[in-house]
Coordinates of C-alpha atoms in Angstrom, one line a residue:
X22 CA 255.6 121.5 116.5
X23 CA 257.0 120.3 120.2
X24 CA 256.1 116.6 121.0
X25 CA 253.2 116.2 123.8
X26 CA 254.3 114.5 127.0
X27 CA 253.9 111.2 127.2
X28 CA 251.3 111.4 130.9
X29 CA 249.2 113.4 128.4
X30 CA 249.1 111.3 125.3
X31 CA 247.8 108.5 128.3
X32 CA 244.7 110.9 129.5
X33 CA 244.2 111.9 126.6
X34 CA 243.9 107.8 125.0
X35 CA 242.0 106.8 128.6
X36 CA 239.6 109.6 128.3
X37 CA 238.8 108.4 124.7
X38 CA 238.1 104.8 125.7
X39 CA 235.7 105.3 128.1
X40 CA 233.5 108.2 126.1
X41 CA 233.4 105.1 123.5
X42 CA 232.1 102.6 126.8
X43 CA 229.9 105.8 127.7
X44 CA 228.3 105.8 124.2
X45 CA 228.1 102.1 124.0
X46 CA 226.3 101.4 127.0
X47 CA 223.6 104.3 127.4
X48 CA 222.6 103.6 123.6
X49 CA 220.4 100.9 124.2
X50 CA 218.8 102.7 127.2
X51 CA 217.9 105.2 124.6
X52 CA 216.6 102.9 122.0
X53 CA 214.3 101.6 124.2
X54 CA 212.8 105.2 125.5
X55 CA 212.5 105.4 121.4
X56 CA 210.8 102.0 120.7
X57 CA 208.3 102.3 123.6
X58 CA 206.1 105.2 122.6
X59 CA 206.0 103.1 119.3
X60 CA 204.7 100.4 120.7
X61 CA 202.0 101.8 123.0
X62 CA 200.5 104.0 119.7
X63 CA 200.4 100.8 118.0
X64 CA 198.3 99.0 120.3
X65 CA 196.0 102.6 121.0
X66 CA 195.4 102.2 116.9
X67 CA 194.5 98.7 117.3
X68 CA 192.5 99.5 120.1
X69 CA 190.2 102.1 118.7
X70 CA 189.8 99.6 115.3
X71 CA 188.7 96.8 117.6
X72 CA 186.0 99.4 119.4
X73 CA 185.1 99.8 115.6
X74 CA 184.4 96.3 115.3
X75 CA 182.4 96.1 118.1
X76 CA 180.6 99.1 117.0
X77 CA 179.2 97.0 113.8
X78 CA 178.3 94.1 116.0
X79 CA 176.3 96.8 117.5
X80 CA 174.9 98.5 114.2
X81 CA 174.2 94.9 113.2
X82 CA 172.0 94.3 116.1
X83 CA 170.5 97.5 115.9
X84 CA 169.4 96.7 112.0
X85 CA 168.3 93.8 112.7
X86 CA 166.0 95.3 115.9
X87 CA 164.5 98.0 113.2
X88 CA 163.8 95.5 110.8
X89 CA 161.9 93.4 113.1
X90 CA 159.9 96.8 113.8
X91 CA 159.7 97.9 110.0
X92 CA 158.4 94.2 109.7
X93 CA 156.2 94.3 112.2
X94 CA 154.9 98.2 111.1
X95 CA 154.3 96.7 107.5
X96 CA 152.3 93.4 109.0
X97 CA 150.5 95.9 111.2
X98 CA 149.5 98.7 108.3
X99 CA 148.2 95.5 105.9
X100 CA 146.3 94.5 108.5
X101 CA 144.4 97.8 109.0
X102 CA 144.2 98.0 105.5
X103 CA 142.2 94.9 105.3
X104 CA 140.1 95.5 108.2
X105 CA 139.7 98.8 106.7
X106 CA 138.6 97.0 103.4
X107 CA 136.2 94.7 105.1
X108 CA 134.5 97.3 106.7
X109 CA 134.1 99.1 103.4
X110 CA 132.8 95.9 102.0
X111 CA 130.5 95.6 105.1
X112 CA 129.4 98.9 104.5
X113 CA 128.8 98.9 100.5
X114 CA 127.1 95.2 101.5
X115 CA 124.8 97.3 103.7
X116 CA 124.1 99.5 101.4
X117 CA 123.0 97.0 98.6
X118 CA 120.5 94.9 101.1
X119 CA 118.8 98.2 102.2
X120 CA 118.4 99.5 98.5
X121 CA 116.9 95.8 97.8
X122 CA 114.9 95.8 100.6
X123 CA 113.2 99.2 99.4
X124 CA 113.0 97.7 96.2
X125 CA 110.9 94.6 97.4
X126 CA 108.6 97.2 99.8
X127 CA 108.0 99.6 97.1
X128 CA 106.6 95.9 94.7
X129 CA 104.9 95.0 97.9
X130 CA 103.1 97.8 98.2
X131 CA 102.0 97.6 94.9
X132 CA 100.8 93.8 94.5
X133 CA 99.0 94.4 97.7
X134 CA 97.1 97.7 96.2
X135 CA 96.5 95.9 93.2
X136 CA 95.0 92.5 94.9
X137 CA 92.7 94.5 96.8
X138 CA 91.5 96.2 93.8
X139 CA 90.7 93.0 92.3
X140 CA 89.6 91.1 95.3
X141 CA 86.7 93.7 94.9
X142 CA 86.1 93.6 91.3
X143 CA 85.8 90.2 91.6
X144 CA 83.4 89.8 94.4
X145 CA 81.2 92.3 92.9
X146 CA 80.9 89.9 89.7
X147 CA 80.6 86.8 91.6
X148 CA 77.8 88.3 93.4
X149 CA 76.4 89.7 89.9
X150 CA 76.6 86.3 88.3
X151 CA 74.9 84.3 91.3
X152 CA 72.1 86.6 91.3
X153 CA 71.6 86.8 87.7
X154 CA 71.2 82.9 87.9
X155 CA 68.7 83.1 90.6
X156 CA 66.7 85.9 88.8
X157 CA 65.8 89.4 87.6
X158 CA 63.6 90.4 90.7
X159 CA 66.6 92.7 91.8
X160 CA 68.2 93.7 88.7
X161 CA 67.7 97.2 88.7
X162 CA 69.8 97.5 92.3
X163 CA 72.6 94.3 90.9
X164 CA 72.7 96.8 87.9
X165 CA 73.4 99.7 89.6
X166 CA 76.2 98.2 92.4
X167 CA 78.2 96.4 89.4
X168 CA 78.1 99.8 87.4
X169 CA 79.3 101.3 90.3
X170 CA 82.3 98.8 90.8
X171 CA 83.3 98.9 87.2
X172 CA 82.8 102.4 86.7
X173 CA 85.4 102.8 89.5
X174 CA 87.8 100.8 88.1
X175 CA 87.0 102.1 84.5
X176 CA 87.8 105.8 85.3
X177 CA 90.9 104.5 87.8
X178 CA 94.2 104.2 86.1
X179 CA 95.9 100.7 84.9
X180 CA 98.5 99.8 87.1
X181 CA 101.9 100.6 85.8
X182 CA 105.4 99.3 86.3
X183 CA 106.8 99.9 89.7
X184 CA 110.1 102.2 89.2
X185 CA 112.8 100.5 91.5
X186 CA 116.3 101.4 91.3
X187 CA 118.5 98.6 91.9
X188 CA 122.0 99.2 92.8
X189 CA 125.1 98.7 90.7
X190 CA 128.8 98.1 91.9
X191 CA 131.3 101.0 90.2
X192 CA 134.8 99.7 91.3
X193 CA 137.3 102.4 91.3
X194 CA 140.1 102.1 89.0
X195 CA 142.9 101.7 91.3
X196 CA 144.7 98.1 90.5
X197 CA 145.6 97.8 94.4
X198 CA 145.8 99.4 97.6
X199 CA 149.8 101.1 98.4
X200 CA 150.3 99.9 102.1
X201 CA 153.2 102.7 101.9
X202 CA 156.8 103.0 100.8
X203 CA 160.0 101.5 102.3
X204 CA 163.1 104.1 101.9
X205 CA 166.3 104.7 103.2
X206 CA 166.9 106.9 106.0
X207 CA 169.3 109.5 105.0
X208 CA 172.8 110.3 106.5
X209 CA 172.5 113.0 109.3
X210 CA 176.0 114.6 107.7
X211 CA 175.0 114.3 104.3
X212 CA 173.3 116.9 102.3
X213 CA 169.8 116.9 100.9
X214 CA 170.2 118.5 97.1
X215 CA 166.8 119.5 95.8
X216 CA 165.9 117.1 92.7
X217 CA 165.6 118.4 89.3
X218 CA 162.8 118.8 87.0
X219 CA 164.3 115.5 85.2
X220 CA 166.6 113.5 86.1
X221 CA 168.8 110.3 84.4
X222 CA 170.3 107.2 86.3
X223 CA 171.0 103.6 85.3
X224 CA 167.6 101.6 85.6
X225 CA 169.2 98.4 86.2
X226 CA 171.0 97.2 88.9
X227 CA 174.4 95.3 89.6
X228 CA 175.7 94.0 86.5
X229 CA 175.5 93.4 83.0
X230 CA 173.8 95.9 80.5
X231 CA 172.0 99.0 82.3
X232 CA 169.5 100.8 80.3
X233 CA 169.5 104.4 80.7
X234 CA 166.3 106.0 82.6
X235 CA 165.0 109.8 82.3
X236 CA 162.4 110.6 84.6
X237 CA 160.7 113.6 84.7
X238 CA 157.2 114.8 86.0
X239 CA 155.8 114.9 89.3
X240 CA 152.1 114.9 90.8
X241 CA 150.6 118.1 90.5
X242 CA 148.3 120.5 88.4
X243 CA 151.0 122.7 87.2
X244 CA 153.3 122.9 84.0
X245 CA 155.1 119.5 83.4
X246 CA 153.2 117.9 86.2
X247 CA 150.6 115.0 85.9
X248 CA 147.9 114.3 87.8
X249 CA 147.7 110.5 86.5
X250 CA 149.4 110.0 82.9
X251 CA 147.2 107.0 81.6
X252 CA 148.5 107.1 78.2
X253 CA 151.3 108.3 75.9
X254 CA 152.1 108.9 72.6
X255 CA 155.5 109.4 70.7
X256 CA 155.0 111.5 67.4
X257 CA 157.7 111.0 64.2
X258 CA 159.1 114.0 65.1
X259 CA 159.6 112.9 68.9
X260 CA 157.5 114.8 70.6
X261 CA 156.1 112.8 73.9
X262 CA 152.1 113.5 74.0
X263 CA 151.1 112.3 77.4
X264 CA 147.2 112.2 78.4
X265 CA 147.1 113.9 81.4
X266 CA 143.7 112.4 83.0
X267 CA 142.5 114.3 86.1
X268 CA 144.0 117.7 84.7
X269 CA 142.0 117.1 81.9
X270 CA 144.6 118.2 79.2
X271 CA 147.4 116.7 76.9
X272 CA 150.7 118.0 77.3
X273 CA 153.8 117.8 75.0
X274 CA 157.6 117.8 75.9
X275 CA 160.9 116.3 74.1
X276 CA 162.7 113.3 74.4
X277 CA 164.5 115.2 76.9
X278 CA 162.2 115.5 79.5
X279 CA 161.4 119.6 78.5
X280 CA 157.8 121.2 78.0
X281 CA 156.9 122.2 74.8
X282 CA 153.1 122.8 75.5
X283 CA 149.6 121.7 76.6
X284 CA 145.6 122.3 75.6
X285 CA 142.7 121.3 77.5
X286 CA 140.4 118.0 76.3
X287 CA 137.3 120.2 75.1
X288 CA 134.4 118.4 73.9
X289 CA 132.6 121.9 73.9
X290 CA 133.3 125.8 74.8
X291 CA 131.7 125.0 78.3
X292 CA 132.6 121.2 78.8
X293 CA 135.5 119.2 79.7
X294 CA 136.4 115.7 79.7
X295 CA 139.2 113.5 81.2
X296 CA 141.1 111.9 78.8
X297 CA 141.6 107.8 79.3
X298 CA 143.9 107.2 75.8
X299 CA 145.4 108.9 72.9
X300 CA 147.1 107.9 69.5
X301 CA 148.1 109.6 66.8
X302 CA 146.8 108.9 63.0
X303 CA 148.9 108.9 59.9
X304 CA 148.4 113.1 59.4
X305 CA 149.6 114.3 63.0
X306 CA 146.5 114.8 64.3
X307 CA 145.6 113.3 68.1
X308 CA 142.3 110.7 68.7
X309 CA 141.3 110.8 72.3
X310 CA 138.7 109.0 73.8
X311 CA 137.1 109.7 77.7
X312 CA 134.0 111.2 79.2
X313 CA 132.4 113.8 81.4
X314 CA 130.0 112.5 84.5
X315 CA 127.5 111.0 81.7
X316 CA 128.9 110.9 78.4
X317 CA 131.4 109.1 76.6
X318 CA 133.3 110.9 73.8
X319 CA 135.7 110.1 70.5
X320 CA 137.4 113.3 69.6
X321 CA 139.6 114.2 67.2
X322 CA 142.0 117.0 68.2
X323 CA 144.8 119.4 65.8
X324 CA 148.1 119.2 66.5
X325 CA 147.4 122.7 68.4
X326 CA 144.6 121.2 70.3
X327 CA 141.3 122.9 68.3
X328 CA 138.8 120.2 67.7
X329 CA 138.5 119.1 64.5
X330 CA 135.8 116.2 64.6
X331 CA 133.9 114.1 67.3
X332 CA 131.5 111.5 68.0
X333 CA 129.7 110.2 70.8
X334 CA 130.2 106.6 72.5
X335 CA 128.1 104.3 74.3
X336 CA 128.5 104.7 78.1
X337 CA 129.6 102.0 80.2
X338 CA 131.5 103.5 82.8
X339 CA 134.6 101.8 82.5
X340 CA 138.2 103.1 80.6
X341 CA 138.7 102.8 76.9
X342 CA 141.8 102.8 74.8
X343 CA 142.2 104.1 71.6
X344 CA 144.5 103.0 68.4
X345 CA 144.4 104.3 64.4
X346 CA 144.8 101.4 61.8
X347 CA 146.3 103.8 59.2
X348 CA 146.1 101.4 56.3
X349 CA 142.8 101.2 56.3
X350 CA 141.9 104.5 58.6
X351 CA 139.9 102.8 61.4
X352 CA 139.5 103.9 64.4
X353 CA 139.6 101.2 67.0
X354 CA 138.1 101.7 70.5
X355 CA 137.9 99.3 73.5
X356 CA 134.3 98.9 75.2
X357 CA 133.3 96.8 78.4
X358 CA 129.3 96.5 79.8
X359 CA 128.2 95.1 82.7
X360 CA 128.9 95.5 86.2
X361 CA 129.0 92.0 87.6
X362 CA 130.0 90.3 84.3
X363 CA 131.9 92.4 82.6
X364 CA 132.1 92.0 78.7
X365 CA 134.5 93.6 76.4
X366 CA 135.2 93.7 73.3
X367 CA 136.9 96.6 70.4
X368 CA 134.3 98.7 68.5
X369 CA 136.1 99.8 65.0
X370 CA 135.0 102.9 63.6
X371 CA 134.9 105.4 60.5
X372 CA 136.1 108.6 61.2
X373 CA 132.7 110.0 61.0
X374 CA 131.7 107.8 63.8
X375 CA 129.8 104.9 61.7
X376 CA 130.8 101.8 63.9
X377 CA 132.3 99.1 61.2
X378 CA 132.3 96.1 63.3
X379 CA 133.6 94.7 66.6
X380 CA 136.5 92.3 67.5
X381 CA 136.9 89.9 70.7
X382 CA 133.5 89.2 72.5
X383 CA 134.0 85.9 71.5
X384 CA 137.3 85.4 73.4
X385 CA 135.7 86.2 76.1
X386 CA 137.1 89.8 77.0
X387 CA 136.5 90.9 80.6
X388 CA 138.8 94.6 81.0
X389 CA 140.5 95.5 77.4
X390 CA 142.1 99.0 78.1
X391 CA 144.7 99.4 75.6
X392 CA 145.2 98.4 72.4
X393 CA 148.0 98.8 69.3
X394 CA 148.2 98.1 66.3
X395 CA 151.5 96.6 64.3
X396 CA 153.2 96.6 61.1
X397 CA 150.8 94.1 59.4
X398 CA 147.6 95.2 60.7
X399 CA 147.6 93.1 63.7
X400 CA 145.1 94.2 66.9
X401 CA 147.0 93.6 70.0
X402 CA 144.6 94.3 72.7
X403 CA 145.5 93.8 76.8
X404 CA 142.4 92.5 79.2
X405 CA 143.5 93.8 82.6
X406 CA 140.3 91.6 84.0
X407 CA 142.0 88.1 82.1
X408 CA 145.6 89.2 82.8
X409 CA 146.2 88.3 78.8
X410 CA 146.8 89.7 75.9
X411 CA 144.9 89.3 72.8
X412 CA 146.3 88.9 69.2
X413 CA 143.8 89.5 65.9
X414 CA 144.9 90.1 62.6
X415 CA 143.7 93.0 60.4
X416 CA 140.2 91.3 59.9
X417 CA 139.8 90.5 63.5
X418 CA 140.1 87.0 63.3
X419 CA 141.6 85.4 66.6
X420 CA 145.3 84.4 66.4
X421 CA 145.9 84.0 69.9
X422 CA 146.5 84.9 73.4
X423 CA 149.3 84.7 76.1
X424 CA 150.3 85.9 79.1
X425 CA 148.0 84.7 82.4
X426 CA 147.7 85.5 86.1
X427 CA 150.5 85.7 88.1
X428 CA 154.2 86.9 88.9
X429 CA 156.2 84.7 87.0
X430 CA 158.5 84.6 83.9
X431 CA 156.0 85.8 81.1
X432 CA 152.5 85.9 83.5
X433 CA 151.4 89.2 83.9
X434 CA 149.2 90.6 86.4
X435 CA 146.6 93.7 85.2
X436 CA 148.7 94.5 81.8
X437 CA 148.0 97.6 80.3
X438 CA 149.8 99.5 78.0
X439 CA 151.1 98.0 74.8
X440 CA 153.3 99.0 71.9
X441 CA 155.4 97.6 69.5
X442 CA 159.1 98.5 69.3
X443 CA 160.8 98.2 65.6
X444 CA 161.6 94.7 65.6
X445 CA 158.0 93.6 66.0
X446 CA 158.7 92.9 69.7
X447 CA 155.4 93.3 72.1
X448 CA 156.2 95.5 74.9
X449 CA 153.4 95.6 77.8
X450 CA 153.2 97.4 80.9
X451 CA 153.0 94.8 83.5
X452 CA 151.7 97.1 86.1
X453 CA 150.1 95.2 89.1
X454 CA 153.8 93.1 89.2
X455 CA 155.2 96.4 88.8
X456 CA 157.5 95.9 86.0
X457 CA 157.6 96.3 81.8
X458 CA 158.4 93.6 79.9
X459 CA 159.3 92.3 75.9
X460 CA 157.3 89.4 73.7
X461 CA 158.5 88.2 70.7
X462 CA 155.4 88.6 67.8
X463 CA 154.6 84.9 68.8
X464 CA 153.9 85.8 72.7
X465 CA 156.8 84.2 73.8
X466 CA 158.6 85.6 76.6
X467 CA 162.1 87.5 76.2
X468 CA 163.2 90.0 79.1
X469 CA 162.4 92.6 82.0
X470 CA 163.0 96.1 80.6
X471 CA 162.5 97.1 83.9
X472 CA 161.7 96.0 87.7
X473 CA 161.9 99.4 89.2
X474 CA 158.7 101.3 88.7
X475 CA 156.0 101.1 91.1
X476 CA 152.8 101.1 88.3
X477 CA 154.1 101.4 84.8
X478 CA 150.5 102.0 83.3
X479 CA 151.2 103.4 79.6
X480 CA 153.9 102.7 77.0
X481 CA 154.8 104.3 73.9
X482 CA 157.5 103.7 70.9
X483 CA 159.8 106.5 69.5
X484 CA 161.0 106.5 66.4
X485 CA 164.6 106.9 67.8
X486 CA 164.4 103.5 69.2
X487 CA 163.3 104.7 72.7
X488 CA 160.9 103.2 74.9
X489 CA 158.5 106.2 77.0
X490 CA 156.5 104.6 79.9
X491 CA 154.2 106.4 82.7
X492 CA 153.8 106.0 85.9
X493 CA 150.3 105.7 87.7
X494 CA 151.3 105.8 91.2
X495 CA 154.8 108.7 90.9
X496 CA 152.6 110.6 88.6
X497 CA 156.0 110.8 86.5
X498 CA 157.0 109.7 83.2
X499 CA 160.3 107.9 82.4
X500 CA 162.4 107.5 78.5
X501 CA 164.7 104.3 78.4
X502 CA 167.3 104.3 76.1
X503 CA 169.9 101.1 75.3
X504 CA 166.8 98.8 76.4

């Protein structure tokens, strides 16, 4: 190949050079047009997260507005509440001086009809006897007035008892008013799924061991739904028998929250009663004690519901509970009298009816409700008016009490339900502090099985080792499990 002249290797080397200068020096004219862009997302990115920032000082402000109004809504609905109460107090006040006040006219009345009728008997003896001393001249006429007078009063009836009717004070069984609920108001983007018929979640909260919690129920008249469960019963085969009070009827489901089936509380083909307890005896068969407008009734009930036996209790208007001592095949039924000073105490029965004895009045009972019976023949019985609970052995001598009122670690505040898990422990429903908690046999306190019910009113032991509770106020009914 023919050599290139030398002019053209020199434009060819120039040229060469300076694309290299070109390169060299526009580069970092381009770098910079690249970099730039960079730089201005990076402080838009920062931008938008410090607007974030300000938007939570903002939220912050705005939670902290709401909860001054939630605060001051809650202040404001106690308030009308109590006014609401004192007016009702005021009123029921009202109504007790004006039945007294007919009560005294109606003996007024009265005294004065009978002093006039012996202001005259007596002045027509007085005047008999003064004349009498004076002499017979008129004796004939002083004859025939007195026999007048007496035969008056002889053919008039004696004065009988005035029938008053003084009032009496029937406090309605609810433990305390609800001022309301505090919830959280849902997401606008999320979804609201439509709960089912049961449902499990972890009771406990944060950390450390978390019981597991089925809930099922609801309030309501139809299947599976409660119209307040006061009591609950576990039989050996697991089936949940919950005393379905104002639907007047016992219904049965699994451990598993399903129905199995119900049967009315019949005392008779035409009459009904609300159930207040149940417990099962050592065959299967169901003891359930309530009442009708004016009676009080014991009844025993078939695993299907048909009435096997039944006897009639004294009526004192207030709850009962119900236990079986199976050793010995006593029934045991709580009773309270009085209206102003309430007295309680547990009636034990035969079967039939004949009353045995009685346990308690002698602790000075107030409200016993519910009542168990453990492994050795113990009586545990809860006093919602003392805020105790009650220990007797098999032949109701006292052992000894505990609890007391108030919120702290091992006081209790309206107990009611009571059972006994496997290892002897006493488990009560705690209900006016809104929680369920354990006892060793001696009273002593051992833990919160739960905090998150608002009035845990009946409690039951299954034989799997599960704890069944009910709920007054959710009308529901929950099974712990790993308690």
């Amino acid at each position: 190949m023919a050599t290139a002249p030398s002019n053209l290797r020199t434009q060819f080397k120039t040229e060469l050079t300076c694309g290299i200068c070109l390169e060299l020096f526009t580069r970092p004219k381009e770098t910079s047009l690249t970099i730039q862009p960079l730089i201005n997302e990076g402080r838009n990115i920062m931008e938008s997260y410090l607007s974030f920032l300000r938007s939570l000082r903002e939220e912050e402000k705005n939670l902290d507005e709401k909860k001054k109004q939630t605060d001051s809504s809650i202040i404001q609905a106690y308030n009308q509440m109590v006014e609401k109460l004192i007016k009702r107090r005021d009123h029921l006040l009202a109504e007790l001086d004006e039945n007294h006040t007919k009560n005294l006219l109606r003996i007024q009345i009265e005294r004065e009809t009978v002093l006039a009728d012996i202001n005259e008997l007596s002045a027509a003896c007085d005047q008999a006897e003064q004349e009498l001393q004076q002499g017979l001249e008129e004796f004939f006429i002083l004859q025939t007035t007195l026999k007048d007078v007496v035969g008056k009063y002889r053919q008039k009836a004696t004065p009988t008892p005035v029938q008053t009717q003084p009032a009496v004070f029937q406090p309605t069984d609810t433990p305390v008013p609800v001022l309301g609920h505090v919830m959280a108001q849902s997401l606008p983007s999320a979804p609201i799924l439509a709960a089912p018929a049961s449902s499990i979640e972890y009771a406990a909260r944060g950390t450390g061991h978390q019981p597991q919690k089925m809930t099922f129920g609801g309030e309501g008249s139809e299947t599976g739904q409660f119209m307040d469960p006061c009591s609950v019963t576990v039989s050996d085969e697991g089936v949940v028998i919950v005393a379905d009070y104002r639907n007047q009827r016992i219904q049965g489901f699994t451990l598993q929250g399903t129905f199995i089936g119900q049967f009315p509380t019949v005392v008779s083909e035409e009459q009904k009663m609300g159930p207040n307890d149940v417990a099962m005896d050592g065959k299967g068969n169901l003891w359930v004690v309530g009442g009708t407008l004016n009676s009080d009734f014991a009844v025993q009930y078939s695993k299907q519901g048909r009435v096997l036996r039944k006897f009639d209790l004294q009526t004192s208007g207030w709850v009962r509970g119900v236990a079986v001592d199976t050793t010995r095949n006593h029934i045991l039924i709580t009773h309270t009298t009085g209206d102003w000073c309430p007295q309680g105490e547990v009636q034990v029965f035969r079967p039939d009816g004949t009353l045995v004895g009685t346990v308690g009045r002698q602790q000075g009972m107030e409200h016993p409700q519910y009542i168990t019976v453990d492994g050795e023949g113990n009586i545990l019985v809860s006093d919602w008016g003392n805020n105790c609970v009650y220990v007797y052995n098999e032949d109701g001598q006292f052992l000894f009490q505990f609890g007391g009122e108030g919120s702290g670690t091992g006081q209790l505040n309206s107990p009611r339900g009571i059972c006994i898990d496997r290892a002897a422990n006493i488990i009560v429903a705690d209900m006016r502090n809104s929680r369920v908690e354990m006892f060793d046999k001696t009273g002593k306190f051992l833990k919160h099985i739960t905090t998150d019910m608002k009035g845990p009113r009946a409690v039951a032991m299954a034989t799997q080792g599960q704890i069944v509770i009910t709920d007054y106020y959710d009308n529901k009914v929950s099974i712990f499990q790993n308690f």
